[in-house]
Amino acid sequence: MAATVAMTVVLRPGPPTSLDLHGRLTPAALTAALASLPPCTPTLHRHTDHHHTLTLPPPPFPAGRLSDLLTGAAAGEGRPGAARGHHAAAHPADAGCATDAGCATHPTDAGCAAPTGCAAHTGCGDQEPERLPPTTPLQHDVLLDAMTHPGAGLHVEQLHWRWYGPLDTPRFAAAWQTLYDTEAVLRTALARPAAPGATPLLAVHPHAAPQLERHPRGSADWHALLLSERMREFDLYRPGTALRIALLEEPGPVFRVLLTYHQALLDGWSARLLQRTLYRAYLADGRPVGSERRPDIRDHMRWLARQDPAPARAFWARTGAPPGAAGLPGHRTAGRPRLRGHGRTRQRLTPHEARHLRNWAAAHGATESTALHTAWALQLHRATPHAPAVTFAAAVSGRGIPLPGAERLPGPLRGALPLHVRIDPATPLTRLLSALAGQALEAASYEWVSPGQAAQWSPPTPHGPDAGARRIPDSLIAFEAHAPTGPADDDPVHTELATEGVRVGAAEAIGAHTAHPLTLTAHHDTDGGLVLTCVYDRTRITDSDAAETLAQTTLLLRELPATTGGTTTVAEALTLLDAGPVPRIARPAPAARTLRILRAAARTGAGTICLVPPPDAPPGCYDALAAAYPGPQTLTTVAPPADARTVLAALRPALARGEPLLLGGFSGAGSLACEVAERIASHGWHPPLVAIGGALTTQGDPDPVRALARTLETAAAAATTTARP
């Protein structure tokens, strides 16, 4: 009969991952727990009869699941013959992981643990990487978005084009290596913060190798390749992996070149700069064509660190959207989407229509991008006519800053700034156009400000369920101001490529999925037409609503120049949409995205403890911890049932503030808590400890709440007295 083991665990994510085991541990109990997990030999170190440390192989070894097994009621004497399985409790002398058991020899999710590099990672050498200032506020926002939306492929952008003619793959790879040697951003990676609550850090490594993969003809479908590359996770701790290059061979001497990159380190402007530099390096047979590019990401980060935020803070406090400003219109009742992932739909203005739009906007002292902002503001006002203003975010290149050479700098500079406008239906449309142009011009002085900073410095919501919140607009409008560079460009590199029988097609960008429910992007194609692309969250917006939204935007851009004069009012312009419905968006359930506070912090800066509910946990299962746990931290939980996305979304405000974080729970919560901790660590934050107490049904401890409270105390003490590099 299985004996019950009263065990608690403090899990420390790696590298290497370790479990501090508190309680009576027998070899049979450990063997029984390991028997149901992938085969690998851990290392066991005995401190006392009731305190052991178990060092585990790197992810994807299920450390959280092991914690649940050791703390659950079934973690007793194993079944007969268990000791003869794949696992055994390792003696301290058997340190390390047995490679013959199929275990990796180096972590895959947190970069190189050694401070000066190692031979196991390409690009790690004897030279110390150059540490940079903390991540910029924009990078901080991007990493938070990506972290809190697992499986969504957020902030991953792509650029692709066709290469006609012979392509020498070794020469192509050598050209990319030249770029990696001369572009600091391509050798930049996350560096692990030394202490809980610290902002993610970056380091420029002395060497990195390009991630280049060639797909022979017929070995991959193009659309499947696009999707798989977009959805594949990035290991941002490894230098060189923020950009992936794929070559797909097509019939004839034709190749498709695909660049997939993470916006934490590169943006679309950067990708086009790298594309042009690649051609020159290829023509030089991969030999260096100059020294390192300057300015580079290091210069930009240092420039940002010198900026005084006070004027920008005052600007957003003065010009922020008024209370009640409307964004995307919500669903009234039914019709909530049931699909998952992101959708994409397109419309196009002909070259003649695009030219007519450009001339109309210029005649009123505005640009095409302002015309697009005007069309979008009209649609938001039509859906919420009684709102005091409408608000949305407008993309900026981030390169209109007083840093010499910023326009030639590859890096994560592209941002988005909130705009809002008060709309009076009796106002002439041209006045609305001028108002938006003026606000965009004012905001351009601060295009180095991140969306999170602009929201933080804007006035908070004064009342309602979101009282006190500072919201980022829920729609993003982006206009690529420059047409893609094509073969007809005056750049002599195309002539030189032609002498080798090579012609390159125009590059096409595939915009990133963002945390905004809807992103509308416009760019010119090589024929001079204006292509409009709507990317939307299918959990919030139906396909039909997204298609209708884009169709109405296109209709306004097509018809406004032809049907409006200097005295045409907003109300008259909106009659163009009378025949169409008002598209709607589903509102997220607020309770699913917020922490439930069990007890407030005793002092500022004490940190946050999040208690993760086990599967099938009843509501209120952690309520008694508020009295049992004496620590000063804010004690919180999330409503069951919960998954990683729910917990991460709820933790986002605490992570954004840089608060020390501890995860915990009863037995059964370990798998989810460990998944959350590993994802937090993989995006640059210090990995939070995970404290797992006994099961609610544990017979060996009459008070599981008190046992969990003791485990939280132990973990909190460990978090404050130790810091992993």
CSV table of N, CA and C in Angstrom, one decimal, residues 574-623:
chain,number,residue,atom,x,y,z
A,574,LEU,N,-20.1,61.1,-43.8
A,574,LEU,CA,-20.5,59.8,-43.3
A,574,LEU,C,-21.6,59.2,-44.1
A,575,THR,N,-22.4,60.0,-44.9
A,575,THR,CA,-23.5,59.4,-45.6
A,575,THR,C,-22.9,58.4,-46.6
A,576,LEU,N,-21.6,58.4,-46.9
A,576,LEU,CA,-21.0,57.4,-47.8
A,576,LEU,C,-21.1,56.0,-47.3
A,577,LEU,N,-21.3,55.9,-45.9
A,577,LEU,CA,-21.3,54.6,-45.3
A,577,LEU,C,-22.8,54.2,-44.9
A,578,ASP,N,-23.8,55.0,-45.3
A,578,ASP,CA,-25.1,54.7,-44.9
A,578,ASP,C,-25.6,53.3,-45.3
A,579,ALA,N,-25.1,52.7,-46.4
A,579,ALA,CA,-25.6,51.4,-46.8
A,579,ALA,C,-24.9,50.3,-46.0
A,580,GLY,N,-23.9,50.6,-45.2
A,580,GLY,CA,-23.2,49.5,-44.6
A,580,GLY,C,-23.5,49.4,-43.1
A,581,PRO,N,-23.3,48.2,-42.5
A,581,PRO,CA,-23.5,48.1,-41.0
A,581,PRO,C,-22.4,48.7,-40.2
A,582,VAL,N,-22.5,48.8,-38.9
A,582,VAL,CA,-21.4,49.2,-38.0
A,582,VAL,C,-20.7,47.9,-37.5
A,583,PRO,N,-19.5,47.7,-37.9
A,583,PRO,CA,-18.8,46.5,-37.4
A,583,PRO,C,-18.6,46.6,-35.9
A,584,ARG,N,-18.5,45.5,-35.2
A,584,ARG,CA,-18.4,45.4,-33.8
A,584,ARG,C,-17.2,44.6,-33.3
A,585,ILE,N,-16.8,44.7,-32.1
A,585,ILE,CA,-15.7,43.9,-31.5
A,585,ILE,C,-16.2,43.4,-30.1
A,586,ALA,N,-15.8,42.2,-29.8
A,586,ALA,CA,-16.1,41.6,-28.5
A,586,ALA,C,-15.2,42.2,-27.5
A,587,ARG,N,-15.8,42.5,-26.3
A,587,ARG,CA,-15.0,43.0,-25.2
A,587,ARG,C,-14.4,41.8,-24.4
A,588,PRO,N,-13.2,41.8,-23.9
A,588,PRO,CA,-12.7,40.7,-23.1
A,588,PRO,C,-13.3,40.7,-21.8
A,589,ALA,N,-13.4,39.6,-21.2
A,589,ALA,CA,-13.9,39.4,-19.8
A,589,ALA,C,-12.9,40.0,-18.8
A,590,PRO,N,-13.2,41.1,-18.1
A,590,PRO,CA,-12.2,41.7,-17.2
A,590,PRO,C,-11.7,40.8,-16.1
A,591,ALA,N,-12.6,39.9,-15.6
A,591,ALA,CA,-12.2,39.1,-14.5
A,591,ALA,C,-11.1,38.1,-14.9
A,592,ALA,N,-11.1,37.7,-16.2
A,592,ALA,CA,-10.2,36.7,-16.6
A,592,ALA,C,-8.8,37.3,-16.8
A,593,ARG,N,-8.6,38.6,-16.7
A,593,ARG,CA,-7.3,39.2,-17.1
A,593,ARG,C,-6.7,39.9,-15.9
A,594,THR,N,-7.3,39.8,-14.7
A,594,THR,CA,-6.8,40.5,-13.5
A,594,THR,C,-6.5,39.6,-12.4
A,595,LEU,N,-5.6,40.0,-11.5
A,595,LEU,CA,-5.4,39.3,-10.3
A,595,LEU,C,-6.4,39.6,-9.2
A,596,ARG,N,-6.8,38.6,-8.5
A,596,ARG,CA,-7.7,38.8,-7.3
A,596,ARG,C,-6.8,39.0,-6.1
A,597,ILE,N,-6.9,40.1,-5.5
A,597,ILE,CA,-6.1,40.4,-4.3
A,597,ILE,C,-6.7,39.8,-3.0
A,598,LEU,N,-5.9,38.9,-2.4
A,598,LEU,CA,-6.3,38.3,-1.2
A,598,LEU,C,-5.9,39.1,0.0
A,599,ARG,N,-4.8,39.8,-0.2
A,599,ARG,CA,-4.3,40.7,0.9
A,599,ARG,C,-3.3,41.7,0.3
A,600,ALA,N,-3.5,43.0,0.6
A,600,ALA,CA,-2.6,44.0,0.1
A,600,ALA,C,-1.2,43.9,0.7
A,601,ALA,N,-0.2,44.5,0.1
A,601,ALA,CA,1.2,44.5,0.6
A,601,ALA,C,1.3,45.3,1.8
A,602,ALA,N,2.2,44.9,2.7
A,602,ALA,CA,2.4,45.7,3.9
A,602,ALA,C,3.3,46.9,3.7
A,603,ARG,N,4.0,46.9,2.6
A,603,ARG,CA,4.8,48.1,2.3
A,603,ARG,C,5.1,48.1,0.8
A,604,THR,N,5.4,49.3,0.3
A,604,THR,CA,5.7,49.5,-1.1
A,604,THR,C,7.0,48.7,-1.5
A,605,GLY,N,7.0,48.1,-2.6
A,605,GLY,CA,8.1,47.3,-3.1
A,605,GLY,C,8.3,46.0,-2.5
A,606,ALA,N,7.3,45.5,-1.7
A,606,ALA,CA,7.5,44.2,-1.1
A,606,ALA,C,7.4,43.0,-2.1
A,607,GLY,N,6.7,43.3,-3.3
A,607,GLY,CA,6.6,42.3,-4.3
A,607,GLY,C,5.2,41.6,-4.3
A,608,THR,N,5.0,40.7,-5.2
A,608,THR,CA,3.7,40.0,-5.4
A,608,THR,C,3.9,38.5,-5.3
A,609,ILE,N,3.0,37.9,-4.6
A,609,ILE,CA,2.9,36.4,-4.7
A,609,ILE,C,1.6,36.1,-5.4
A,610,CYS,N,1.7,35.3,-6.5
A,610,CYS,CA,0.6,34.8,-7.2
A,610,CYS,C,0.3,33.3,-7.0
A,611,LEU,N,-0.8,33.0,-6.4
A,611,LEU,CA,-1.1,31.6,-6.1
A,611,LEU,C,-1.9,31.0,-7.3
A,612,VAL,N,-1.3,30.0,-8.0
A,612,VAL,CA,-1.9,29.5,-9.2
A,612,VAL,C,-2.8,28.3,-8.8
A,613,PRO,N,-4.1,28.4,-9.3
A,613,PRO,CA,-5.0,27.3,-9.0
A,613,PRO,C,-4.7,26.0,-9.6
A,614,PRO,N,-4.7,24.9,-8.9
A,614,PRO,CA,-4.6,23.6,-9.5
A,614,PRO,C,-5.8,23.2,-10.4
A,615,PRO,N,-5.7,22.2,-11.2
A,615,PRO,CA,-6.8,21.8,-12.0
A,615,PRO,C,-8.0,21.5,-11.1
A,616,ASP,N,-9.2,21.9,-11.6
A,616,ASP,CA,-10.4,21.6,-10.8
A,616,ASP,C,-10.5,22.2,-9.4
A,617,ALA,N,-9.7,23.2,-9.2
A,617,ALA,CA,-9.7,23.9,-7.9
A,617,ALA,C,-11.0,24.6,-7.7
A,618,PRO,N,-11.5,24.6,-6.5
A,618,PRO,CA,-12.7,25.3,-6.2
A,618,PRO,C,-12.4,26.8,-6.0
A,619,PRO,N,-13.4,27.7,-6.3
A,619,PRO,CA,-13.1,29.1,-6.1
A,619,PRO,C,-12.9,29.3,-4.6
A,620,GLY,N,-12.0,30.2,-4.3
A,620,GLY,CA,-11.7,30.5,-2.9
A,620,GLY,C,-10.7,29.5,-2.2
A,621,CYS,N,-10.1,28.6,-3.0
A,621,CYS,CA,-9.2,27.6,-2.3
A,621,CYS,C,-8.1,28.2,-1.6
A,622,TYR,N,-7.7,29.5,-2.0
A,622,TYR,CA,-6.5,30.1,-1.3
A,622,TYR,C,-6.9,31.2,-0.3
A,623,ASP,N,-8.2,31.4,-0.1
A,623,ASP,CA,-8.6,32.5,0.8
A,623,ASP,C,-8.0,32.5,2.2
